[in-house]
Coordinates of C-alpha atoms and ligand atoms in Angstrom, one line a residue:
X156 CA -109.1 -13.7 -46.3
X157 CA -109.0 -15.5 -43.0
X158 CA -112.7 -15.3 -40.8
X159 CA -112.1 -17.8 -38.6
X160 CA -114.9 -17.6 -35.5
X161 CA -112.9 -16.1 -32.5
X162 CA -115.0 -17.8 -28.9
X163 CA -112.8 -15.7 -26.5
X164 CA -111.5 -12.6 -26.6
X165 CA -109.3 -11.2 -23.3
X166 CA -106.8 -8.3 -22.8
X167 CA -104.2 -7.2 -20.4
X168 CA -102.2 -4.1 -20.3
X169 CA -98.3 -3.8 -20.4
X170 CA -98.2 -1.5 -17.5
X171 CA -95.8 -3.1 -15.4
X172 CA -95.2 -6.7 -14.1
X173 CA -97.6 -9.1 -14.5
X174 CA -99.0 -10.3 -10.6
X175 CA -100.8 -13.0 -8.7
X176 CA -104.1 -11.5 -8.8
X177 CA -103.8 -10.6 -13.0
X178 CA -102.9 -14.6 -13.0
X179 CA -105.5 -16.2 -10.8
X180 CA -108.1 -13.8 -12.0
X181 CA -107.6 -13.8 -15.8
X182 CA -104.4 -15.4 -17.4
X183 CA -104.8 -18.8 -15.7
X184 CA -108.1 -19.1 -17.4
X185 CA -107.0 -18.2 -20.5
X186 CA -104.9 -21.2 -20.8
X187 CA -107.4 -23.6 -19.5
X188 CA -109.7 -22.1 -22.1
X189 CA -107.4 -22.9 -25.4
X190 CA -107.6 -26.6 -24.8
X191 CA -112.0 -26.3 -26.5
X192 CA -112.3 -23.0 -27.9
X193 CA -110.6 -20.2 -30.6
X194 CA -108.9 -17.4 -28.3
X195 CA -107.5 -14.5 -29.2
X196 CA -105.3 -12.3 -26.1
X197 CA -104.0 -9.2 -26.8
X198 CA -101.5 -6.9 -24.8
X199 CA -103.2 -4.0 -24.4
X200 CA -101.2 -1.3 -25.4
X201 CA -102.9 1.7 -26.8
X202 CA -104.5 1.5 -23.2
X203 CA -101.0 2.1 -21.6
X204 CA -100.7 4.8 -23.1
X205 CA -103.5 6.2 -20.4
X206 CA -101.2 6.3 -17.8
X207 CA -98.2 8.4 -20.4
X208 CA -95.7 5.4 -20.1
X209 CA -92.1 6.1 -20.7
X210 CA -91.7 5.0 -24.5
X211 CA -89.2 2.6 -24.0
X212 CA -90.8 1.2 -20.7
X213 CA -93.6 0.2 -23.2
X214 CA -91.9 -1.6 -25.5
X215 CA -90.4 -3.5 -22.4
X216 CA -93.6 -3.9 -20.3
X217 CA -95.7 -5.2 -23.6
X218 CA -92.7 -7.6 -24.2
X219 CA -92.4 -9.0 -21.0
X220 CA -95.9 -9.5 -21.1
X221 CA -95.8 -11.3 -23.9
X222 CA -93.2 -13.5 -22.4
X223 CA -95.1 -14.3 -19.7
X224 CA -98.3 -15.3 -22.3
X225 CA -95.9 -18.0 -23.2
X226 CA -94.1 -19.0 -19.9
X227 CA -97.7 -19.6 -18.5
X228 CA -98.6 -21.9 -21.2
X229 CA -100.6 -19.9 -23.8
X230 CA -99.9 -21.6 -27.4
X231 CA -99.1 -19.2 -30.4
X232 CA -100.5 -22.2 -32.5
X233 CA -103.5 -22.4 -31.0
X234 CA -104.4 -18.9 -29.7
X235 CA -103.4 -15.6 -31.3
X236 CA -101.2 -13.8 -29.0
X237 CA -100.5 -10.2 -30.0
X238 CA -100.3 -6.3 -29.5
X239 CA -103.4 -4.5 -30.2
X240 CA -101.7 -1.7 -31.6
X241 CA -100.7 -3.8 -34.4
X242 CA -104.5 -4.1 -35.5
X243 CA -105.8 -0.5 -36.7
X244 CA -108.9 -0.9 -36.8
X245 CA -109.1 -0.9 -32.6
X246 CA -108.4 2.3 -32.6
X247 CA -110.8 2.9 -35.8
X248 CA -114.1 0.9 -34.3
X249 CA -113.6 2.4 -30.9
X250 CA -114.5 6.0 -32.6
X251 CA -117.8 4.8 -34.1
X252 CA -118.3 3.6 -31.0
X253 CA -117.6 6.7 -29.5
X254 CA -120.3 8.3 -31.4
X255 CA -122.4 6.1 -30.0
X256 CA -121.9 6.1 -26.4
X257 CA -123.3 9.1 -24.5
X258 CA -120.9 10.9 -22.2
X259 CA -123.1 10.4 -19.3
X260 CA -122.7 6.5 -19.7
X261 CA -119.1 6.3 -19.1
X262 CA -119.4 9.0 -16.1
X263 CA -120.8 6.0 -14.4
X264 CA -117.9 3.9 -14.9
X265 CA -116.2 2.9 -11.2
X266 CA -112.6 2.4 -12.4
X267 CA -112.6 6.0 -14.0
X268 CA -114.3 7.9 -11.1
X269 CA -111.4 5.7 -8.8
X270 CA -108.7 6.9 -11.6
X271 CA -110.1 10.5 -11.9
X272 CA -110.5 10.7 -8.5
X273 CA -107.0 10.1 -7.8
X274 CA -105.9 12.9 -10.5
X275 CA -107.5 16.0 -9.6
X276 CA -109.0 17.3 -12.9
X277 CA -105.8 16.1 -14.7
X278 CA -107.1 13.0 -16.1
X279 CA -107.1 12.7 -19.9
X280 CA -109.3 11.9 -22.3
X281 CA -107.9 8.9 -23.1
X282 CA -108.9 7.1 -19.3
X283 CA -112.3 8.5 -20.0
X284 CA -113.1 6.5 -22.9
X285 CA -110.7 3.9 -22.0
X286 CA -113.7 1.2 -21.9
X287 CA -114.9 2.2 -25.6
X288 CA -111.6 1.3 -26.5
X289 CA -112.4 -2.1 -24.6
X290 CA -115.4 -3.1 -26.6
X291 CA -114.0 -2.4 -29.6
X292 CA -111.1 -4.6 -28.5
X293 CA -114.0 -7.6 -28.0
X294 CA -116.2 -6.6 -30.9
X295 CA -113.9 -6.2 -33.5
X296 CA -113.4 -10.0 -33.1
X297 CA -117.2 -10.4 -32.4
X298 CA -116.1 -12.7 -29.7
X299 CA -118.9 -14.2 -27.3
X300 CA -116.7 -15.0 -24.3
X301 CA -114.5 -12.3 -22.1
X302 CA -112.5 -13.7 -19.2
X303 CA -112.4 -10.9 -16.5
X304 CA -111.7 -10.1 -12.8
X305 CA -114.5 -8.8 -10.9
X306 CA -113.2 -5.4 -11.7
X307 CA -113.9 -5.4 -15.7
X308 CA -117.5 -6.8 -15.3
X309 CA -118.6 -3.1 -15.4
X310 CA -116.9 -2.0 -18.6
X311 CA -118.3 -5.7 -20.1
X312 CA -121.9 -4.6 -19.8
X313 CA -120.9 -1.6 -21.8
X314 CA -120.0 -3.6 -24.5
X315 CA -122.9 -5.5 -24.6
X316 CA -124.7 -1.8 -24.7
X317 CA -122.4 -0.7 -27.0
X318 CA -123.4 -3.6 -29.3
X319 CA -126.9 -3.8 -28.8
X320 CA -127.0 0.1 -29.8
X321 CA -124.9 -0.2 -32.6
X322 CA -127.2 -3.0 -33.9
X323 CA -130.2 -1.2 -33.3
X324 CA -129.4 1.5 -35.1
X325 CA -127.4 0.0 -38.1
X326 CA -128.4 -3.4 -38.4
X327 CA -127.3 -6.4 -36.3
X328 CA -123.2 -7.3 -36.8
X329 CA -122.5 -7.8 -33.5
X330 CA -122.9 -10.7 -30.5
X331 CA -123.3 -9.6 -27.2
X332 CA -119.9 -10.8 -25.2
X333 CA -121.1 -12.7 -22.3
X334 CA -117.9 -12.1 -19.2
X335 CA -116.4 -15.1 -17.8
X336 CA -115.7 -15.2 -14.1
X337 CA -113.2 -17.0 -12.8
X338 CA -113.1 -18.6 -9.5
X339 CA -110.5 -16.0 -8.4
X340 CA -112.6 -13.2 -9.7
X341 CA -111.3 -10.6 -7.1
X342 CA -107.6 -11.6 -5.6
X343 CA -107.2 -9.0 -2.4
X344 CA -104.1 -7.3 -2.5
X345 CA -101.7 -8.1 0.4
X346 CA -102.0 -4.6 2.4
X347 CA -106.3 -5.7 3.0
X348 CA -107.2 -2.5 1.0
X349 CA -109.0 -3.9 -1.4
X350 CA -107.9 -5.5 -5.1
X351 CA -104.3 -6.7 -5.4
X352 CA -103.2 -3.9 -8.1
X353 CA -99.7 -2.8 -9.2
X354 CA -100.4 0.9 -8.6
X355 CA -101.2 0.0 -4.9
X356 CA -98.0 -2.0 -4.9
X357 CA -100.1 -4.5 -3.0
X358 CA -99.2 -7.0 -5.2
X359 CA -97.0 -10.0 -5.7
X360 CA -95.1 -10.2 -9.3
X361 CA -95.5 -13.4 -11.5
X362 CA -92.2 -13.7 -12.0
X363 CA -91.0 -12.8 -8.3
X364 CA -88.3 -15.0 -7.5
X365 CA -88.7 -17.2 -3.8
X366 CA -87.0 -14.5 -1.8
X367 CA -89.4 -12.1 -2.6
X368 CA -92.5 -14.0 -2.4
X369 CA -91.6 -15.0 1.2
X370 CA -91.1 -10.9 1.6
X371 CA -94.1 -9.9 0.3
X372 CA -96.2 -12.5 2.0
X373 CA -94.5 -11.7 5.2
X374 CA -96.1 -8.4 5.4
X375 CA -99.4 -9.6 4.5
X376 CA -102.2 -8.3 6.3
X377 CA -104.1 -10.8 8.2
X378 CA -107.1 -10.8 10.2
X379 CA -107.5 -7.7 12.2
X380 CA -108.7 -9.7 15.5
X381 CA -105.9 -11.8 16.0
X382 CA -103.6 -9.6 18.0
X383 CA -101.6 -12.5 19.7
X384 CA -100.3 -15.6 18.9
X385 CA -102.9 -17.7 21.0
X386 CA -105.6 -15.9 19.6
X387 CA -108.1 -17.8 17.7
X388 CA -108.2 -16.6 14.0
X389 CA -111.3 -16.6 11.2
X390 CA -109.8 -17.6 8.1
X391 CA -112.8 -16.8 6.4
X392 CA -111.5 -12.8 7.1
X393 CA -108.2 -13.7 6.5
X394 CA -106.4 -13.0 3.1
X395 CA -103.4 -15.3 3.8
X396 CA -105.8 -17.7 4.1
X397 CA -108.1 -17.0 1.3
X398 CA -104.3 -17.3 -1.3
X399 CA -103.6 -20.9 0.7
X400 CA -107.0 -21.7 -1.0
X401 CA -105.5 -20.8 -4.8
X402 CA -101.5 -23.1 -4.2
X403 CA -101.8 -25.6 -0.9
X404 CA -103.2 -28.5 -1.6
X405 CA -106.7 -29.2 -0.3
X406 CA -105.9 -31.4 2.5
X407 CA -103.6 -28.4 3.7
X408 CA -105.8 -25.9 3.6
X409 CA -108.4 -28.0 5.7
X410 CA -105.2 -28.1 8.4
X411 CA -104.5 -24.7 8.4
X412 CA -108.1 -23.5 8.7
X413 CA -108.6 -25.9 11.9
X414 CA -104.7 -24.7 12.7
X415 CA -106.0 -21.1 12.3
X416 CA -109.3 -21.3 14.7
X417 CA -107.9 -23.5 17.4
X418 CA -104.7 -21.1 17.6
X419 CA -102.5 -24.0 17.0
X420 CA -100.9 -22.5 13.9
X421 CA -99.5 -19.0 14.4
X422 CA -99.6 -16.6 11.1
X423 CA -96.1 -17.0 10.8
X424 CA -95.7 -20.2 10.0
X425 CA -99.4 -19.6 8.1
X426 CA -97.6 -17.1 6.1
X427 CA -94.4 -19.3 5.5
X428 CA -96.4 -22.4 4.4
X429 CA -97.9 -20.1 2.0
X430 CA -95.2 -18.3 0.3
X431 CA -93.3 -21.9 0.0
X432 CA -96.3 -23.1 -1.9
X433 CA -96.4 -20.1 -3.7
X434 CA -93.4 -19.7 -5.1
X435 CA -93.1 -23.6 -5.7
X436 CA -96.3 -23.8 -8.2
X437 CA -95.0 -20.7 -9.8
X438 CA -91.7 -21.7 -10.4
X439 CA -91.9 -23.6 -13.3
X440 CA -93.0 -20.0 -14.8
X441 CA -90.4 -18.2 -13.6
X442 CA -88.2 -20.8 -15.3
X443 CA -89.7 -20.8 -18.4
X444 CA -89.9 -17.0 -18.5
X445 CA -85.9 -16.7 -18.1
X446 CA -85.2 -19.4 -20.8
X447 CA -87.6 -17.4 -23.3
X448 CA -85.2 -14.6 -22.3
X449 CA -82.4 -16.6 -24.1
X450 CA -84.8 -16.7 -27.2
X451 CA -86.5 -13.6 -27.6
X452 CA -87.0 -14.2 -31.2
X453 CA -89.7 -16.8 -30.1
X454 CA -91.6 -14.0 -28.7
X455 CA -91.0 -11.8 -31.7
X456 CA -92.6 -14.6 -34.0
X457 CA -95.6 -15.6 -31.4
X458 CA -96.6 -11.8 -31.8
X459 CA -96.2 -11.5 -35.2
X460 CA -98.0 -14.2 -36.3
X461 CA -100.8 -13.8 -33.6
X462 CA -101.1 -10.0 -35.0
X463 CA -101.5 -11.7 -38.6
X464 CA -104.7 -13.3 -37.7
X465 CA -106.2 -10.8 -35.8
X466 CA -105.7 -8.2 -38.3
X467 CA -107.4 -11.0 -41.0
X468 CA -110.3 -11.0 -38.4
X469 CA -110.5 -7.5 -37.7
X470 CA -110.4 -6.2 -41.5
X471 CA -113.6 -8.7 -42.2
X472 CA -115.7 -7.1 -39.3
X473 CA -114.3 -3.4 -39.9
X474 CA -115.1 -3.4 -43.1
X475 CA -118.6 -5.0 -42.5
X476 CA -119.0 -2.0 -39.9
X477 CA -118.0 0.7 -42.6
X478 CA -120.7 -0.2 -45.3
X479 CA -123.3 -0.2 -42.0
X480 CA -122.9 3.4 -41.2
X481 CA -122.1 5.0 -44.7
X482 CA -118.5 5.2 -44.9
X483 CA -116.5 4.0 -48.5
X484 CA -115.8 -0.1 -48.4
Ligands
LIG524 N1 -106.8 -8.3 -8.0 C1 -107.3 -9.0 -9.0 N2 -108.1 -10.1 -8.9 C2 -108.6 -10.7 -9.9 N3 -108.4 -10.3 -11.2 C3 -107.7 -9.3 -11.4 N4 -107.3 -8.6 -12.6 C4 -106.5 -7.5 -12.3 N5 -106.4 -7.5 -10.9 C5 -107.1 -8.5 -10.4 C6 -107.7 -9.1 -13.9 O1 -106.5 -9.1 -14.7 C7 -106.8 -8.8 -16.1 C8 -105.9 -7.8 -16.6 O2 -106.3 -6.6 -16.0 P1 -105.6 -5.2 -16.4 O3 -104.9 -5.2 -17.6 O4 -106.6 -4.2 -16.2 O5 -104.6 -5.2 -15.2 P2 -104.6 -4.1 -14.2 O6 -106.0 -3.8 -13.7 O7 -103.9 -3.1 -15.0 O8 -103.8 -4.6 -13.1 P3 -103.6 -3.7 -11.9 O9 -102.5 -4.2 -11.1 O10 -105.0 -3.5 -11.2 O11 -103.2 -2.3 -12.6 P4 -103.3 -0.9 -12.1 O12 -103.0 -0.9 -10.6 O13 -102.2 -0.2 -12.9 O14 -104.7 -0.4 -12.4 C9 -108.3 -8.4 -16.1 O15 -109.1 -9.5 -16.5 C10 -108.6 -8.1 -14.6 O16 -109.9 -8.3 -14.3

């Protein structure tokens, strides 16, 4: 039976298209961190289900997704790429967590009072312990590092509780995932209301083609003050400016911001610049998303195998986590 040490463990969910801010914050660093360490990134699934996707919108979403895994450069040979529903024991460590985690623990959780908030008393169960599920998804690899937006650093100190309880009580098994943020830990969406997110269709797609980005970006939000074109701007408040920052060049950025204060550059041509940069670095994505649609069978295998040696990983620590708190090994 395989145990090979996992270092990283990182998940996204097939809810939709992948965007700008799910790229700088997370995937991005999930390829730079193959090159030195053992990764395993899952597609989320089981968590989708939160949100009562259409079935076969699912199946779509968590392939597309896996698409994009590769078109971004993630290497099936290196790190395992798969679905998380295609490892049981998820689902099956997230309930002995869930014996462990006291109700009043996860009321404190910010995404869920957001979510609930937004539902009215209709929120299920599922979104409630939506981040027991999530340390189960990092435990059951007992993996040390978890690359996250600014927005999962929350439900990563849970896990560490989580794992610290569940050693205390049975015995230690598990490390204590340490999160990773990346420079882009919190990517605003385009609209200034906070977190670029696909449910606030704030957002720019991964795979937008040029046309679009310019579209989007167009409509960006900018800063507040700068009601005329001869105004001075702050492009420290400014959001356009903050995404130059992520796809111009340095020099470029050094321009604009001088540009931006001395009124010399109008947003316009701020925005333009931006959305040419844009949808020039991420181009060669886009590309290689649309040849892998030629060859789905290449995403087919990159799951299957990935789910192969994370179900060899998961068994070895599930079964471990079975003989700690009395069930039959
Ligand atoms: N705006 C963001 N800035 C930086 N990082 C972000 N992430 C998400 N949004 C931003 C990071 O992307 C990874 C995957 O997160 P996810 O599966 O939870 O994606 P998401 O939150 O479902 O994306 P949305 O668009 O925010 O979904 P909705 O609107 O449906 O809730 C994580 O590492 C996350 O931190």
């Amino acid at each position: 039976m395989e145990t090979e040490k996992v270092d990283v463990l990182s998940g996204i969910q097939p809810t939709g298209e992948a965007h700008v801010g799910n790229y700088l914050g997370a995937l991005k660093q999930w390829v730079e961190m193959q090159e030195a360490r053992r990764c395993f990134y899952c597609i989320v699934d089981l968590h989708a289900l939160t949100t009562q996707p259409d079935p076969e919108a699912l199946r779509r979403a968590s392939f597309d997704l896996a698409r994009v895994f590769l078109a971004i450069g993630l290497d099936p040979e290196r790190s395992a790429l798969f679905l998380q529903s295609e490892v049981p024991g998820h689902a099956d460590l997230a309930w002995v967590f869930q014996c462990l985690t006291p109700m009043g623990e996860l009321q404190r959780m910010t995404q869920f009072k957001d979510k609930a908030g937004a539902q009215q008393g209709k929120v299920n169960v599922g979104l409630f312990t939506y981040p027991v599920l999530q340390a189960a998804d990092i435990l059951i690899y007992r993996a040390r590092e978890v690359p996250v937006g600014e927005d999962q650093v929350q439900h990563l100190e849970l896990a560490r509780e989580i794992a610290r309880r569940f050693n205390r009580v049975y015995g230690k098994l598990f490390p204590e995932p340490r999160a990773r943020l990346s420079r882009a830990a919190r990517i605003q969406g385009l609209d200034g209301s906070g977190k670029m997110s696909k449910s606030r269709n704030n957002h720019i797609p991964l795979l937008a083609p040029p046309e679009e980005i310019h579209k989007r970006v167009r409509k960006a939000v900018t800063d507040p003050q700068r009601l005329r074109r001869d105004d001075p701007g702050r492009p420290e408040v400014c959001n356009v400016f903050s995404l130059h920052g992520h796809f111009s060049p340095e020099a470029t950025v050094r321009e604009i911001e001088e540009g931006c204060r001395s009124a010399a550059l109008g947003c316009v041509d701020c925005k333009r610049m931006l959305a040419e940069n844009m949808a020039a670095a991420l181009a060669p994505i886009r590309e290689r998303a649309e040849a892998l649609d030629r060859e789905p069978e290449r995403v087919r295998e990159a799951l299957a195998s990935g789910a192969r040696r994370a179900r060899a990983v998961a068994a070895v620590t599930l079964e471990g986590v079975r003989d700690a708190v009395g069930l039959p090994v």
